[in-house]
Amino acid sequence: MLLLADKVVFLTGGTEGIGFECAKVYQQAGARLCIVSNDPRSISRASLELGEQTTEFVLADVSRSRDVKHAIAHCLTVFGQIDVIHNNAGISSPSKALHETSEEEWRKLFEVNVGGIYNTTFHGIDALKKTGGNILNTGSLVGEIGQEIHAAYTATKGAVNALTKSMALDYAPFGIRVNAVAPAGVITPLLRSWSRQQPDPESVEDYLNHIHALGYCPEGDVIADACLFLISNMARFITGCILPVSGGAELGYKKLSSKQNHFHDL
């Protein structure tokens, strides 16, 4: 039995990294997808692999209310319903301490990582009320434990955790569940780019493997499998959960050297 048969998933940031792995898993589970991205090139690449028979792509910026309103309306026009909103789109730059972070950098992080959730909820909640659907937010372990030289980013992920719990309470009367996944390190194109920017790039791979108790830094598919569980009926009595999909990284944060003491979930 397909876990997402007859379900429509509205997925932001679904053309790269964790989001793209989720798109593939959701599609395999029987879902119809409306995928939002602000990158035309990544949409083109994703459409080649996912096809367009059960998948719609919308070029939009989740930090812009009017873009999200249009994307939600398009999804409803094409598919007639929304059963899941997965807020996966996010940014991580800059890698700076708080006093080094510009007002523009601070604003942009919150507009995308937190404002995106506001926008999809504001424009999509009525559709979810009709289906008794659910919301999934992509958080991060650093929202719980912090991270050096990423103060603004970790602040947004802490906000995602708090939002998830409060939204779970607000929407439970409508039968709407709200959860989040909290990865640690995940190998994605953005993480590879981040690794090259570190003071000692050659040692980052070894570091990322060792921060996880299970001994390796995973690909995005392990996060996608957890996301599939949370949005499916298998998790029908789970809400307000911040699920760590972290290989045990939170059990003992390992600092290998002063040059490589950060991890990243994008």
Coordinates of C-alpha atoms in Angstrom, one line a residue, residues 74-248:
H74 CA -2.0 27.1 -8.6
C75 CA -1.7 23.9 -6.6
L76 CA -5.4 24.0 -5.8
T77 CA -6.3 24.7 -9.4
V78 CA -4.3 21.8 -10.7
F79 CA -4.9 19.2 -8.0
G80 CA -8.0 20.4 -6.1
Q81 CA -6.6 19.9 -2.6
I82 CA -3.6 20.1 -0.4
D83 CA -3.0 17.4 2.2
V84 CA 0.5 18.3 3.3
I85 CA 2.6 21.4 3.4
H86 CA 6.3 20.6 3.8
N87 CA 8.2 23.8 4.6
N88 CA 11.7 22.8 3.5
A89 CA 13.1 25.9 1.8
G90 CA 15.8 27.6 3.7
I91 CA 19.1 29.4 3.5
S92 CA 22.1 29.3 5.9
S93 CA 24.5 32.1 5.0
P94 CA 26.3 33.9 6.5
S95 CA 28.9 31.9 8.6
K96 CA 29.4 34.8 11.0
A97 CA 29.1 35.7 14.7
L98 CA 26.1 37.8 15.5
H99 CA 28.0 41.2 15.7
E100 CA 29.5 40.5 12.2
T101 CA 26.1 39.8 10.7
S102 CA 24.6 42.6 8.7
E103 CA 21.1 43.8 9.1
E104 CA 20.3 42.6 5.6
E105 CA 21.7 39.2 6.2
W106 CA 19.8 38.9 9.5
R107 CA 16.6 40.0 7.8
K108 CA 16.9 37.7 4.8
L109 CA 17.5 34.6 7.0
F110 CA 14.4 35.3 9.0
E111 CA 12.3 36.2 6.0
V112 CA 13.1 32.9 4.3
N113 CA 13.5 30.4 7.1
V114 CA 10.7 31.7 9.4
G115 CA 8.7 33.9 7.1
G116 CA 8.3 31.1 4.6
I117 CA 6.5 29.1 7.2
Y118 CA 4.3 32.0 8.0
N119 CA 3.4 32.6 4.3
T120 CA 2.6 29.0 3.5
T121 CA 0.5 28.7 6.6
F122 CA -1.3 32.0 6.1
H123 CA -2.3 31.1 2.5
G124 CA -2.6 27.3 2.9
I125 CA -4.3 26.7 6.2
D126 CA -7.8 26.7 4.8
A127 CA -6.9 24.0 2.3
L128 CA -5.5 21.9 5.1
K129 CA -8.6 22.3 7.2
K130 CA -10.6 20.8 4.4
T131 CA -8.5 17.7 4.2
G132 CA -7.4 17.4 7.8
G133 CA -3.9 17.5 6.5
N134 CA -0.6 18.1 8.2
I135 CA 2.4 20.4 8.2
L136 CA 6.1 19.4 8.3
N137 CA 8.9 21.9 8.9
T138 CA 12.6 21.2 8.1
G139 CA 14.4 22.4 11.2
S140 CA 17.9 21.6 12.4
L141 CA 19.7 20.1 15.4
V142 CA 21.5 23.4 15.8
G143 CA 18.2 25.0 16.7
E144 CA 18.5 23.1 19.9
I145 CA 22.2 23.0 20.7
G146 CA 23.6 26.1 18.9
Q147 CA 26.5 26.4 16.5
E148 CA 29.6 28.6 16.4
I149 CA 29.7 31.4 13.8
H150 CA 26.1 30.7 12.8
A151 CA 24.1 32.7 15.4
A152 CA 21.5 34.1 13.0
Y153 CA 20.9 30.8 11.3
T154 CA 20.6 28.9 14.5
A155 CA 18.2 31.6 15.8
T156 CA 15.9 30.9 12.8
K157 CA 16.0 27.2 13.4
G158 CA 15.2 27.7 17.1
A159 CA 12.2 29.8 15.9
V160 CA 11.2 26.9 13.6
N161 CA 11.1 24.6 16.7
A162 CA 9.0 27.0 18.7
L163 CA 6.7 27.6 15.8
T164 CA 6.2 23.9 15.2
K165 CA 5.1 23.3 18.8
S166 CA 2.8 26.3 19.0
M167 CA 1.2 25.6 15.6
A168 CA 0.6 22.0 16.7
L169 CA -1.5 23.3 19.6
D170 CA -3.3 25.9 17.4
Y171 CA -4.3 23.5 14.7
A172 CA -5.0 20.3 16.6
P173 CA -8.7 21.2 17.0
F174 CA -8.9 21.0 13.2
G175 CA -7.2 17.6 13.1
I176 CA -4.1 19.1 11.6
R177 CA -0.8 17.7 12.8
V178 CA 2.4 19.9 12.8
N179 CA 5.9 18.3 13.2
A180 CA 9.5 19.0 12.3
V181 CA 12.6 17.1 11.4
A182 CA 16.0 18.2 12.9
P183 CA 19.0 16.9 10.9
A184 CA 22.6 17.4 11.8
G185 CA 25.1 17.0 9.0
V186 CA 23.6 15.9 5.6
I187 CA 25.6 15.7 2.4
T188 CA 24.0 18.0 -0.2
P189 CA 25.3 20.3 -2.9
L190 CA 25.0 23.3 -0.5
L191 CA 27.0 21.5 2.2
R192 CA 29.8 20.7 -0.2
S193 CA 29.9 24.4 -1.2
W194 CA 30.0 25.3 2.5
S195 CA 32.8 22.8 3.2
R196 CA 35.0 24.4 0.6
Q197 CA 34.6 27.8 2.4
Q198 CA 35.9 26.5 5.7
P199 CA 39.5 27.2 7.0
D200 CA 40.6 23.6 6.5
P201 CA 38.4 22.1 3.7
E202 CA 40.4 18.9 3.5
S203 CA 39.5 17.8 7.0
V204 CA 35.8 18.8 6.9
E205 CA 34.6 15.4 5.5
D206 CA 36.3 13.5 8.3
Y207 CA 34.9 15.9 10.8
L208 CA 31.4 15.6 9.5
N209 CA 31.6 11.8 9.7
H210 CA 32.8 11.9 13.3
I211 CA 30.2 14.2 14.8
H212 CA 27.6 11.5 14.2
A213 CA 27.6 8.7 16.7
L214 CA 26.7 6.3 13.9
G215 CA 30.0 7.2 12.3
Y216 CA 29.1 8.8 9.0
C217 CA 27.5 11.8 7.5
P218 CA 24.4 10.7 5.5
E219 CA 22.9 11.6 2.2
G220 CA 19.5 13.3 2.2
D221 CA 17.6 10.1 1.7
V222 CA 17.7 9.2 5.4
I223 CA 16.0 12.5 6.1
A224 CA 13.4 11.9 3.4
D225 CA 12.4 8.6 4.9
A226 CA 11.8 10.2 8.2
C227 CA 9.8 12.9 6.6
L228 CA 7.7 10.4 4.7
F229 CA 6.8 8.7 8.1
L230 CA 5.9 12.0 9.7
I231 CA 3.5 13.2 6.9
S232 CA 1.9 9.7 6.5
N233 CA -0.9 8.1 8.5
M234 CA 1.8 6.0 10.2
A235 CA 2.4 9.1 12.4
R236 CA -1.3 9.9 12.8
F237 CA -1.0 10.4 16.6
I238 CA 2.3 12.4 16.5
T239 CA 2.2 16.2 16.6
G240 CA 4.4 18.9 18.0
C241 CA 7.4 16.6 17.6
I242 CA 10.9 17.9 16.7
L243 CA 12.3 14.6 15.4
P244 CA 16.1 14.4 15.4
V245 CA 17.4 12.6 12.4
S246 CA 21.0 13.1 13.4
G247 CA 22.8 9.8 13.8
G248 CA 23.1 10.6 17.5

